[in-house]
XYZ file of C-alpha atoms in Angstrom:
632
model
C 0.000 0.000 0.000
C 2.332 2.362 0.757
C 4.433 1.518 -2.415
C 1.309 1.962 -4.608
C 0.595 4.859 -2.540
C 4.154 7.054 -2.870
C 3.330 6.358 -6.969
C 0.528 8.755 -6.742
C 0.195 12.039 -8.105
C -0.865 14.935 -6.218
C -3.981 14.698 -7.829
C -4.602 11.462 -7.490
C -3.913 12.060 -3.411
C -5.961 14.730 -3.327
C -8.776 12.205 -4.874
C -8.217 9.742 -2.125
C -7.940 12.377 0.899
C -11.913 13.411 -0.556
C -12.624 9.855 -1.000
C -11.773 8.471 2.532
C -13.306 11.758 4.285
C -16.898 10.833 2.345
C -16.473 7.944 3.547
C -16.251 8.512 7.040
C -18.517 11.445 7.281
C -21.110 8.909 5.599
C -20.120 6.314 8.162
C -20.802 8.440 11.164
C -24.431 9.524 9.555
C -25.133 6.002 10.043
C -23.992 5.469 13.563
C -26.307 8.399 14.550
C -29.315 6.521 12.793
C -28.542 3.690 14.322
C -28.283 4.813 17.961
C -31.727 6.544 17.229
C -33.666 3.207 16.135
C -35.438 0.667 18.353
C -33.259 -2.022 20.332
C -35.187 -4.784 18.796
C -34.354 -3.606 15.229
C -30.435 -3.628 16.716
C -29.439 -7.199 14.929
C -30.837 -6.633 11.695
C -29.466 -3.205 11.692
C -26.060 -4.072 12.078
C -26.180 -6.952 9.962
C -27.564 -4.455 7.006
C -24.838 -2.134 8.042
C -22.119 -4.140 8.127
C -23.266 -5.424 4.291
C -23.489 -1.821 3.357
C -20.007 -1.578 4.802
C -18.677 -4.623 2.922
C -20.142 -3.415 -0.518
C -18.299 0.007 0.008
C -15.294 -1.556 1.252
C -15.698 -3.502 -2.222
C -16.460 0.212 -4.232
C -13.717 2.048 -3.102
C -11.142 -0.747 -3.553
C -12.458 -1.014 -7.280
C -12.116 2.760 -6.863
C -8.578 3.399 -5.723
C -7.850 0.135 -8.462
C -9.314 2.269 -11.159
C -6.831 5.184 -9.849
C -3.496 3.151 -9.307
C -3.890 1.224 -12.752
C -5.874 3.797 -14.967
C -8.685 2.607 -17.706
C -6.623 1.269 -20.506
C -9.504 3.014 -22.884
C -7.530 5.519 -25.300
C -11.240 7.663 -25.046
C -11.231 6.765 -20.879
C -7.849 7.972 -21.079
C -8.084 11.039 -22.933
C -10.154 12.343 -20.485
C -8.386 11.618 -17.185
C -6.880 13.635 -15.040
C -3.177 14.351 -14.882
C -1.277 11.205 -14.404
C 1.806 9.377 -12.575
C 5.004 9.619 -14.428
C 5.539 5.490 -14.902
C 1.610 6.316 -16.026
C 2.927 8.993 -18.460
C 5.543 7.252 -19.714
C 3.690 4.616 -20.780
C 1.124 6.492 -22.796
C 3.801 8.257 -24.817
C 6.078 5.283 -25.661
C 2.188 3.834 -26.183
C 0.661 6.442 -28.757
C 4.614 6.997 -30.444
C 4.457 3.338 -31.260
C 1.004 3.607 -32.378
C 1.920 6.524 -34.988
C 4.784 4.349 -36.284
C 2.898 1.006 -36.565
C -0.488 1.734 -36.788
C -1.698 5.020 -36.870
C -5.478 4.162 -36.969
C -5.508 3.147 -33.963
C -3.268 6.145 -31.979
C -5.582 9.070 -30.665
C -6.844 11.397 -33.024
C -4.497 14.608 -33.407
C -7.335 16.785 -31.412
C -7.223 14.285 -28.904
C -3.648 13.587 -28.451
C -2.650 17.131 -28.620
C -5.494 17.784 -25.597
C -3.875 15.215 -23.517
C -0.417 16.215 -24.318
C -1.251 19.971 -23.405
C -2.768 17.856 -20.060
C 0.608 16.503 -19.482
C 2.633 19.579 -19.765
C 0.610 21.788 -17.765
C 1.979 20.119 -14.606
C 5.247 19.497 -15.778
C 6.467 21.431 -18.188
C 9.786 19.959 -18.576
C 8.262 16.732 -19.844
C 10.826 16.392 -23.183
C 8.977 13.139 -24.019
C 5.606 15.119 -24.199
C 6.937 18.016 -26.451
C 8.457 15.535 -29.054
C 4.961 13.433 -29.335
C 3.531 17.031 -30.117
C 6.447 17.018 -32.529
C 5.286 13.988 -34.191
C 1.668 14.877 -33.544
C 1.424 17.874 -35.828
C 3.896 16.148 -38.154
C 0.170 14.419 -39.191
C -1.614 17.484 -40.079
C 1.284 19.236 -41.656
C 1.183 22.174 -39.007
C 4.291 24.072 -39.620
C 4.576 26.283 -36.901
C 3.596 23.727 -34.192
C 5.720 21.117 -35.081
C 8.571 23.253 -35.024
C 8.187 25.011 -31.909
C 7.150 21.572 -29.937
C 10.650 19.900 -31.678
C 12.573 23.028 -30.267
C 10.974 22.804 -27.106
C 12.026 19.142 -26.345
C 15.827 19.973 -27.400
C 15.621 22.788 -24.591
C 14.452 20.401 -21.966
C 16.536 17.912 -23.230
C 19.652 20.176 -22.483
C 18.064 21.963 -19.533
C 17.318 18.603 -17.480
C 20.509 17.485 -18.471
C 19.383 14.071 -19.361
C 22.250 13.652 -21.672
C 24.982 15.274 -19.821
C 24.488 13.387 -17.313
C 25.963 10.467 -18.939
C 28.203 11.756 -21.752
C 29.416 14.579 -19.582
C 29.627 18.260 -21.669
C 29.555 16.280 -24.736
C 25.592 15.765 -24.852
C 24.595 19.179 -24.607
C 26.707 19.557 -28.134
C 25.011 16.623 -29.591
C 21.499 18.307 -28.957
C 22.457 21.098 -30.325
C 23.869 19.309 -33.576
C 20.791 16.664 -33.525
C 18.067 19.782 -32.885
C 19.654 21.444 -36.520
C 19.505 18.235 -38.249
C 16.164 17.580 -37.106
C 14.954 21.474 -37.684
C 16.937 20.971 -41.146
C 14.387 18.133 -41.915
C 11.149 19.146 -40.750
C 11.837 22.460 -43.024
C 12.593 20.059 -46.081
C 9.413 17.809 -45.387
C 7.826 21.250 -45.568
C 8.856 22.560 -48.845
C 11.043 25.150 -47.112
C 14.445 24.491 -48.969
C 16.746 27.603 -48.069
C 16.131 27.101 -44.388
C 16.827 23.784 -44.173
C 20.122 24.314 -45.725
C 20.804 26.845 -43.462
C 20.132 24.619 -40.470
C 21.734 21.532 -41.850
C 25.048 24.167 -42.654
C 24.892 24.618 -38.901
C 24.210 21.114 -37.576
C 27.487 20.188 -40.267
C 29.301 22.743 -38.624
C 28.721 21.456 -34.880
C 29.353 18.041 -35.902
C 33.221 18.746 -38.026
C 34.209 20.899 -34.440
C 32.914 17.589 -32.189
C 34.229 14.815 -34.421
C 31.073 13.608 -34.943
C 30.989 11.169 -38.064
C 27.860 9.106 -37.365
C 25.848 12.927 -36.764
C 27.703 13.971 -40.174
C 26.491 10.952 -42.008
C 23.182 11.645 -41.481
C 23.813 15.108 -42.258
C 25.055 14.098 -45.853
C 22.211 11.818 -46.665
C 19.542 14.845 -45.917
C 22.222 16.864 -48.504
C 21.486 14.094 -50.874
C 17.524 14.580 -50.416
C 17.517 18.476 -50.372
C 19.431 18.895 -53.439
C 17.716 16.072 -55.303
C 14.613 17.527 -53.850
C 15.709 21.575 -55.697
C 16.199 19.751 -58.778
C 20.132 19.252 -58.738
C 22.035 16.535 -59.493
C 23.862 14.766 -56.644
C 24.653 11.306 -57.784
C 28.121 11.617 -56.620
C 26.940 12.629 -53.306
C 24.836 9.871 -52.822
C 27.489 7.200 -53.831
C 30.047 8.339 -51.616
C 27.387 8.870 -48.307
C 26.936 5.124 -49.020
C 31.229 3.992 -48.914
C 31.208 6.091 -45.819
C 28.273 4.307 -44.341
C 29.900 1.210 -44.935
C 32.865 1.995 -43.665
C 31.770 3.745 -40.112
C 29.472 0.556 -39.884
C 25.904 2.034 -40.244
C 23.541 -0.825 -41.808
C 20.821 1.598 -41.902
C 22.234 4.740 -43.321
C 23.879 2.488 -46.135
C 20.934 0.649 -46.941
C 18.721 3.722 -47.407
C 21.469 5.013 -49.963
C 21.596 1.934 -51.907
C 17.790 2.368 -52.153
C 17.972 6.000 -53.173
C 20.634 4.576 -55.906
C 18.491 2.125 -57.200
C 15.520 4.722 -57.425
C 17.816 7.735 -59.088
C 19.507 4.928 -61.829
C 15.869 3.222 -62.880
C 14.669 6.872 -63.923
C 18.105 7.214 -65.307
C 17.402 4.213 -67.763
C 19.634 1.763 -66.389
C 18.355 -2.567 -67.188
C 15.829 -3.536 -64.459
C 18.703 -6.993 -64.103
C 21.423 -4.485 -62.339
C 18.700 -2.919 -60.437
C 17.240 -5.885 -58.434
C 21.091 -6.973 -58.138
C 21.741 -3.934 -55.998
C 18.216 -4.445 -54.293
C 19.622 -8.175 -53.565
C 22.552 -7.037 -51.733
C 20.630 -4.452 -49.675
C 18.009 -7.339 -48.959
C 21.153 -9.571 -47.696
C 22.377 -6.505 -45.147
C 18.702 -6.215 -43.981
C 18.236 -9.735 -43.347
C 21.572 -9.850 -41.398
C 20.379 -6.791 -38.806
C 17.396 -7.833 -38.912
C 16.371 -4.589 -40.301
C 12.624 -5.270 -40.794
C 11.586 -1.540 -41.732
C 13.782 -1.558 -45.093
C 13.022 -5.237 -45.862
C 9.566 -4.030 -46.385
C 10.823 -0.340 -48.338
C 13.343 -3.032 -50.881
C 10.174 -4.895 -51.431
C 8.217 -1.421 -52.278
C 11.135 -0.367 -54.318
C 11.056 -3.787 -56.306
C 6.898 -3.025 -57.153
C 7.950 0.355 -58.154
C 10.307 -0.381 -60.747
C 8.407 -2.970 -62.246
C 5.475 -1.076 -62.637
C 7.693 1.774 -64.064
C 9.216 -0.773 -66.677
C 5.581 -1.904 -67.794
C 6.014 -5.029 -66.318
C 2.775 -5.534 -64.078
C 3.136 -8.815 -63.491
C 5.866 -9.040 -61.848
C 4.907 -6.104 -59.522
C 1.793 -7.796 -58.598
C 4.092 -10.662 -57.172
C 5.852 -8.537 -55.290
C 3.502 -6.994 -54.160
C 2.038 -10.316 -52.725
C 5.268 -11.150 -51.275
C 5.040 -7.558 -48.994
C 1.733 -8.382 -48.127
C 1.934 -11.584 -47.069
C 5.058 -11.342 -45.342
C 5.653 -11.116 -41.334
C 7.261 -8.531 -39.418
C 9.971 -9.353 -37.567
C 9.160 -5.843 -35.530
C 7.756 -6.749 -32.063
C 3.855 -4.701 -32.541
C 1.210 -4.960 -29.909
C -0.956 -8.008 -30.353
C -3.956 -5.309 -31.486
C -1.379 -4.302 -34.081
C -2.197 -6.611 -37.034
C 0.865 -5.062 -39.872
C 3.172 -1.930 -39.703
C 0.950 0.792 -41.372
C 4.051 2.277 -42.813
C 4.629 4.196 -46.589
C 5.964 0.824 -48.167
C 2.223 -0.891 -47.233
C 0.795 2.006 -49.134
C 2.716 2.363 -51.824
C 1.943 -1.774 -52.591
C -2.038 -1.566 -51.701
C -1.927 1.814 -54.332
C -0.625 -0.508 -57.063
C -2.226 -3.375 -56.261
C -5.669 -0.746 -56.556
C -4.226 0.348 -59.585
C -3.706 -2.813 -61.434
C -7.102 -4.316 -60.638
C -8.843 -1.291 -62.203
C -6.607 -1.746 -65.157
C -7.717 -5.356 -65.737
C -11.926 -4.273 -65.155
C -11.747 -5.596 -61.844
C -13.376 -2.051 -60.300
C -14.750 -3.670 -57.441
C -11.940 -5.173 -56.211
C -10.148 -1.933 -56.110
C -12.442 -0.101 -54.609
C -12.171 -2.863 -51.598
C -8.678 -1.968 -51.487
C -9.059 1.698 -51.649
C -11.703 1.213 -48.978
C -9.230 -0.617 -46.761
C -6.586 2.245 -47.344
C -8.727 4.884 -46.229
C -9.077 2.769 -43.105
C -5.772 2.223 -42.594
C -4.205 5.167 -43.143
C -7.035 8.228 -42.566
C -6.882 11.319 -44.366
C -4.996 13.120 -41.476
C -2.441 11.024 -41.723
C 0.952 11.107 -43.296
C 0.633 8.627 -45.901
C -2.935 9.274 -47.115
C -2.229 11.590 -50.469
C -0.898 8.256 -52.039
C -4.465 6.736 -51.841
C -5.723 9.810 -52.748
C -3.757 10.350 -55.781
C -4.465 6.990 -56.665
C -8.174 7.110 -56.021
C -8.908 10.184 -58.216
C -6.612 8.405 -60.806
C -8.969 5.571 -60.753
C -12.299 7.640 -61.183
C -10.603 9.796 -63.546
C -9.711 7.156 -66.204
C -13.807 5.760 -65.557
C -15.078 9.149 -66.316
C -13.196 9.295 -69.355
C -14.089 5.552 -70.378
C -18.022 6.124 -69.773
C -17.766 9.637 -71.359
C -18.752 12.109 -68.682
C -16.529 14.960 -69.072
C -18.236 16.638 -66.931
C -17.461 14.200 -64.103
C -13.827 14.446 -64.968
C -13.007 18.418 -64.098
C -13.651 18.049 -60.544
C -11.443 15.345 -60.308
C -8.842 17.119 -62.613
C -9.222 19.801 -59.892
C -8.609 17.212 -56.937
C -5.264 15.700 -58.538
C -4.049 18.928 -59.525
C -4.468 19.511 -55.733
C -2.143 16.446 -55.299
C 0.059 16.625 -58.006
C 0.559 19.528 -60.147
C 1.930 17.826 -63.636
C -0.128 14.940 -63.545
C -3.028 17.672 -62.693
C -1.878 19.939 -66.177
C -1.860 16.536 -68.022
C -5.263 15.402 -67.710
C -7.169 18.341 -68.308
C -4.800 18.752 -71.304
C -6.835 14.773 -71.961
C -10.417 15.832 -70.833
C -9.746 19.092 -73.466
C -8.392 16.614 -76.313
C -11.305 14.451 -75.641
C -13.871 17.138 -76.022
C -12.222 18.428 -79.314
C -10.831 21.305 -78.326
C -7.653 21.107 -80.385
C -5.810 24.055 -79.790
C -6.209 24.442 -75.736
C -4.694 21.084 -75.526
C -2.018 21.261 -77.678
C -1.266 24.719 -76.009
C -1.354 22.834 -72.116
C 0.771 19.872 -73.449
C 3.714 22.418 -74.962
C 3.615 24.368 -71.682
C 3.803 20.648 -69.765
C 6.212 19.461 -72.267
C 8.954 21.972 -71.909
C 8.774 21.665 -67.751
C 9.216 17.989 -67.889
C 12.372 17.914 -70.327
C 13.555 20.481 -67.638
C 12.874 18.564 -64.686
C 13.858 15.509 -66.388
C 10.226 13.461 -66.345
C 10.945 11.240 -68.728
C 8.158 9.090 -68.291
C 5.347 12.097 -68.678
C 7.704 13.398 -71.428
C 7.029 10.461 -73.376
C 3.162 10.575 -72.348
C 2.939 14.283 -73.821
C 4.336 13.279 -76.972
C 2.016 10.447 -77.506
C -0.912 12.930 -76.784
C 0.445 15.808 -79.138
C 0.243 12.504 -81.893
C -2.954 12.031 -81.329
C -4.001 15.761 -81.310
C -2.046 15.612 -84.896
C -4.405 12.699 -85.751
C -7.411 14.540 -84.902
C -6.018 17.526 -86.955
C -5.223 15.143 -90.406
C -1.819 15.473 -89.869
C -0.565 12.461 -89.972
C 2.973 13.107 -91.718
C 3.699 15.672 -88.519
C 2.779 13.073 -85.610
C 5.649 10.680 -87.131
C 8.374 12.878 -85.761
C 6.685 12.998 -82.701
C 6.107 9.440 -82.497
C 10.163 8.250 -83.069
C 11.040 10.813 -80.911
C 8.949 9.111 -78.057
C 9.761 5.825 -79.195
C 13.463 6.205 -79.052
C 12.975 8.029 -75.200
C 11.023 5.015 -74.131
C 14.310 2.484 -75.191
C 16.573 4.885 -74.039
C 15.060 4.961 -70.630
C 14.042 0.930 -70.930
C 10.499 2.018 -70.368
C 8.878 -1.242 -72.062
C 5.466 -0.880 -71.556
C 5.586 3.252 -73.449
C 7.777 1.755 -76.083
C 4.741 -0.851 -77.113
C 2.128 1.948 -76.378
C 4.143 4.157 -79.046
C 4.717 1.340 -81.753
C 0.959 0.537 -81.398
C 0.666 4.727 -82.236
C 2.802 4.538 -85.208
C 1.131 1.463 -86.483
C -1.707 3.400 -86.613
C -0.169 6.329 -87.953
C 1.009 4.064 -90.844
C -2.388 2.840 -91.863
C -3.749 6.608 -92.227
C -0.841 6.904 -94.235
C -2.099 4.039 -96.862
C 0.446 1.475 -95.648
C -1.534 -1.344 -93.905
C 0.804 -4.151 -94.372
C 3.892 -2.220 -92.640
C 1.669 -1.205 -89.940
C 0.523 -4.500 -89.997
C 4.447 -5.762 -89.723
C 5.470 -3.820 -86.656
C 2.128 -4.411 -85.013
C 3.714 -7.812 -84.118
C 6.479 -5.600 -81.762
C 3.852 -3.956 -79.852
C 0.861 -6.740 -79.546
C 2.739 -9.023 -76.724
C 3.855 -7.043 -74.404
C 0.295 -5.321 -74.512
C -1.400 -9.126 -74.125
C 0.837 -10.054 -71.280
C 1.359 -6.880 -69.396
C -1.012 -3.975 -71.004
C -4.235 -2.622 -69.255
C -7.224 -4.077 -70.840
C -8.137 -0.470 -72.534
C -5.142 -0.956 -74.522
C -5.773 -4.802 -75.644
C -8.975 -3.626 -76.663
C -7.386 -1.103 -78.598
C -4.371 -3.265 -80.024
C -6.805 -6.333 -81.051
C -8.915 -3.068 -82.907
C -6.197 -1.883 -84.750
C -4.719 -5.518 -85.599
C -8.147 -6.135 -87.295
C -8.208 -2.427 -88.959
C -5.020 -3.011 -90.748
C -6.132 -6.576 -91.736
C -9.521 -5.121 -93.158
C -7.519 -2.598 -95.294
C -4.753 -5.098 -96.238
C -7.110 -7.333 -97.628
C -8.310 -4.663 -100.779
C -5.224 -6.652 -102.643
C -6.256 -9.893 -101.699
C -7.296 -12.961 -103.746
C -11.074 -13.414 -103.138
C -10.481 -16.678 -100.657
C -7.528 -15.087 -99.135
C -9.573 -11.570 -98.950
C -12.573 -13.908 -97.222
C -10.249 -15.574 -94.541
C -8.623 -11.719 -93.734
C -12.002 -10.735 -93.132
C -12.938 -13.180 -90.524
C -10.132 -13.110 -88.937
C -10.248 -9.582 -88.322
C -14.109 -10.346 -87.072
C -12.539 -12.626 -84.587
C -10.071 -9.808 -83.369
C -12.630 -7.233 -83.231
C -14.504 -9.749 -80.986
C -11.920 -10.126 -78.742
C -11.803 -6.202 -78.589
C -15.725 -5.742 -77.682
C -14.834 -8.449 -74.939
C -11.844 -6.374 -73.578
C -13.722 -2.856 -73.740
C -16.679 -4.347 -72.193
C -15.079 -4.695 -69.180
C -14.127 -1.413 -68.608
C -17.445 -0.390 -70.177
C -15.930 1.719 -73.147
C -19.336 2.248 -75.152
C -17.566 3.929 -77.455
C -15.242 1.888 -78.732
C -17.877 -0.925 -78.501
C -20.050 1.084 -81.071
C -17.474 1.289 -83.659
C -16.577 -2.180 -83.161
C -20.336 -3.589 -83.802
C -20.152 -0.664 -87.342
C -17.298 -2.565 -88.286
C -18.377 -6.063 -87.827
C -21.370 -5.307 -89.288
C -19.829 -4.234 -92.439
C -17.887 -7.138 -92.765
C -20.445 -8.976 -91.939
C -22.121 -7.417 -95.123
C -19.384 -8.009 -97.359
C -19.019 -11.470 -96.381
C -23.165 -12.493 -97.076
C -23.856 -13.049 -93.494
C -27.405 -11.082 -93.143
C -28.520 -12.523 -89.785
C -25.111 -11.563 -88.003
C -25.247 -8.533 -89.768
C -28.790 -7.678 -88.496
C -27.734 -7.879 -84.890
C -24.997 -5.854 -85.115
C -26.513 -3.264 -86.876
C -29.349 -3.793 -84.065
C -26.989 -3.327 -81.436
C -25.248 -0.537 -82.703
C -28.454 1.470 -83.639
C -29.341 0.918 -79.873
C -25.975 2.162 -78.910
C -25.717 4.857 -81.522
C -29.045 6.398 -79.652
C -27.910 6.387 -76.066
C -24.572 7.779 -76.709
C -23.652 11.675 -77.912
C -21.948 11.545 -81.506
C -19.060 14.368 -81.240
C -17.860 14.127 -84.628
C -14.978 12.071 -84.713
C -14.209 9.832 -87.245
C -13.641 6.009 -86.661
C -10.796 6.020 -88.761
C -8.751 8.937 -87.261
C -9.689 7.430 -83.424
C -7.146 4.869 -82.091
């Protein structure tokens, strides 16, 4: 008792001094009835008294329970009084590894921030508390708190002399040098570039006069991200920050470098074989420190470059592999999987490519379990967000409802500025307006080849072809279209390269050259089959059976009959792939063309349907003008 009782806070005394007086004053209200009442009432009195007794005995041992071990309840909690420091304590190191793991299930920033204010109004010098506000308004991107609450915990760290005390003068010169780096990377996470140089110039500074190497690595890897972050190039940076992690013996600093490396060389074009190679290695160092943090960012990485070289398939695996995979981080039982950026980054793509196959429910499942898992206060949530507007976007434009698609243009603008610019430059192509678009996509064109966005380089140019199309200019989009061709190799972008061969095809049977389109068709059609979104099957199975129609005007009349039927097979296959993402478009032209063939080949009954079908089609949907021929 007296143990439990020197653990209490003043508060919490105070609580049991009122307690135990109530108690007694109600005690001796009862011994005054009972003197009053009749002798032969006496027994059963004191028998009902001595229950009563019992039961509060019972009550205010529950009670003073309740106030030694506090409601585990994070809402119970929130709204207790001030607590014991072992209590304290606990509920930071509690909610901190509740933000890393899972943040879903830490208190609310309102919340937390109410109970944090709680905690430093009676002790003020609570460092712990000031860097959970830190992290706290780290979550809603509040700039001026999260600075002043991580300044705040570097001054009580120093004043309290918690790390003098065992390193002596030293540790009140490694807060000061941790406190810049830190300040130096809150202002980068921020946006604010010239002050974070100016603080990581001073942290750099603290650390060369202290000897400080491990403080100076870190210092050179947030170098590496603020200069790569302004645009510069720092390749040479980076390589050597990862030799010098080696050498001083950081596993983690290296690691992170090696991932940066792999990330800056697959936008630099190099083969996706030396890329997992370096991934390999990294994986080996994790495994050996059991560092289970980047075994799940390497994993990320490896979906990310896949799905950058066109290769969905082998994303998808890996992202199964991250999914399925256990941590080797000790979580609370509640805790099912670390809700970190590498789970969201793999659920995003794994959204992504079930929309691209038709599967729309399915992604929105996994969009649904995102928002769940990471809410939209927290740090990670603009990657579902992005990813979610994506989605709707590219339905909008399938179903034609342009007018659906500006609000969302507005909403990924919001998120992303470029990938904003480019899809209202689509929505404007869509809706004919030639010259708006083509005036957006120069704009977007010339920032990309500055910034070095190669892969939204080479979607601009492919959209300025099509805008060529549209315009009959078919001899001016070939340019365009070997310029984008021969960016896509250059950069090893597979999936682009087939998307622009599958252009130029087209461009060549405009041109009056079937058979060549027909010839280079077979470059593009199998990486499409095996990899492509079912949009563009549809639309490479289309244009196989366009170029067979017009290659067949030369024919012999039985090898003219077998072209045609084999093209009504393809443009079967088409309807079946744009029916899934409900392209009604596409699906009208298709059941025109059939039905010509149809007609040339004497087949009136199959004929009749399609030309039923299409006149039912041709009635619900808006014509706006555009040729079949010049549409890919």
């Amino acid at each position: 008792m007296i143990l439990a009782y020197n653990k209490l806070s003043f508060s919490q005394v105070y609580k049991l001094y009122t307690s135990l007086q109530n108690y007694f004053q109600c005690d001796k209200t009862k011994t005054t009835t009972k003197t009053e009442n009749e002798e032969a009432d006496m027994e059963l009195t004191n028998t009902e008294e001595e229950n009563e007794e019992e039961q509060e005995l019972s009550e205010e041992r529950e009670m003073e329970k309740e106030d030694l071990d506090f409601p585990i309840g994070e809402e119970e909690l929130a709204c207790s009084g001030p607590l014991s420091q072992k209590q304290a304590e606990y509920f930071l190191s509690h909610q901190a590894s509740l933000l890393k793991n899972d943040e879903s299930k830490a208190l609310s920033p309102v919340l937390l921030q109410k109970e944090l204010n709680n905690l430093l109004k009676f002790n003020p010098d609570f460092s712990e508390a000031h860097y959970l506000s830190y992290l706290n308004s780290l979550r809603v991107q509040d700039v001026f708190s999260s600075t002043h609450s991580l300044l705040h915990y570097f001054d009580r760290l120093i004043l309290t002399g918690a790390e003098s005390k065992s390193n002596g003068d030293e540790g009140y010169g490694r807060s000061l040098r941790y406190a810049a780096l830190n300040l130096a990377a809150v202002h980068c996470r921020f946006g604010h570039y010239h002050q974070a140089e100016l603080a990581l110039q001073e942290a750099i500074r603290i650390a060369q006069e202290s000897s400080d190497h491990v403080c100076l690595q870190h210092c050179l890897s947030w170098l590496y991200i603020l200069k790569s972050r302004k645009g510069e190039d720092s390749s040479v940076l980076l390589e050597h920050s990862v030799k010098k992690a080696v050498h001083f013996g950081l596993p983690y600093l290296a690691s992170l470098g090696i991932q940066f490396l792999v990330q800056q060389r697959a936008f630099a074009g190099k083969t996706a074989d030396k890329l997992m190679d370096a991934l390999k290695d990294s994986d080996l160092l994790h495994w050996k420190h059991s560092l289970s943090e980047l075994i799940d960012i390497s994993t990320a990485q490896k979906t990310a470059v896949w799905r950058l070289y066109g290769q969905s398939t082998m994303a998808l695996q890996q992202a199964q592999m991250l999914l399925s995979m256990d941590s080797l981080d000790s979580v609370n039982v509640s805790v099912q999987q670390n809700n970190t950026e590498s789970f969201a980054v793999v659920l995003c793509h794994l959204a992504e490519l079930h929309a691209e196959q038709g599967f729309f429910s399915a992604s929105s499942e996994i969009l649904k379990h995102l928002r769940e898992r990471f809410p939209p206060h927290s740090q990670h949530a603009k990657l579902w967000m992005m990813f979610d507007q994506k989605i709707q976007f590219e339905r909008a434009m399938n179903d034609g409802k342009y007018h659906v698609t500006e609000s969302l243009v507005t909403g990924i603008t919001a998120l992303n500025s470029v990938e904003g610019l480019y899809r209202k430059a689509i929505v404007l192509k869509a809706q004919n307006q030639t010259a708006e678009a083509h005036k957006i996509l120069q704009v977007l064109l010339t920032h990309c080849q500055k910034v070095k966005n190669m892969e939204m380089v080479i979607r601009v140019l492919l959209s300025l072809a099509e805008l060529y199309w549209r315009s009959s200019c078919h001899p001016v989009a070939l340019p365009v279209l070997l310029q984008a061709l021969a960016l896509s190799r250059e950069y090893r972008l597979q999936y682009l390269a087939s998307e622009t061969v599958l252009n130029l095809a087209f461009s060549q049977l405009m041109l009056g050259i079937p058979e060549q389109a027909l010839n280079i068709l077979h470059m593009a059609i199998e990486p499409i089959l095996a990899h492509g979104a079912v949009l563009d099957k549809g639309r490479a199975m289309f244009l196989v059976a366009k170029c067979q129609v017009a290659s067949a005007a030369s024919y012999s009349p039985q090898k003219k009959t077998d072209a045609l039927e084999s093209a009504i097979v393809n443009l079967s296959e088409a309807k079946s792939y744009f029916s899934k993402v409900d392209c009604k478009e596409q699906i009208r032209d298709i059941l025109y063309l059939q039905a010509r063939l149809y007609n040339s080949l004497g087949k009136i009954q199959e004929r009749n349907k399609c030309a039923m079908l299409f006149r039912q089609m041709h009635q619900e949907l808006p014509c706006h003008g555009v040729s079949l021929l010049i549409r890919l």
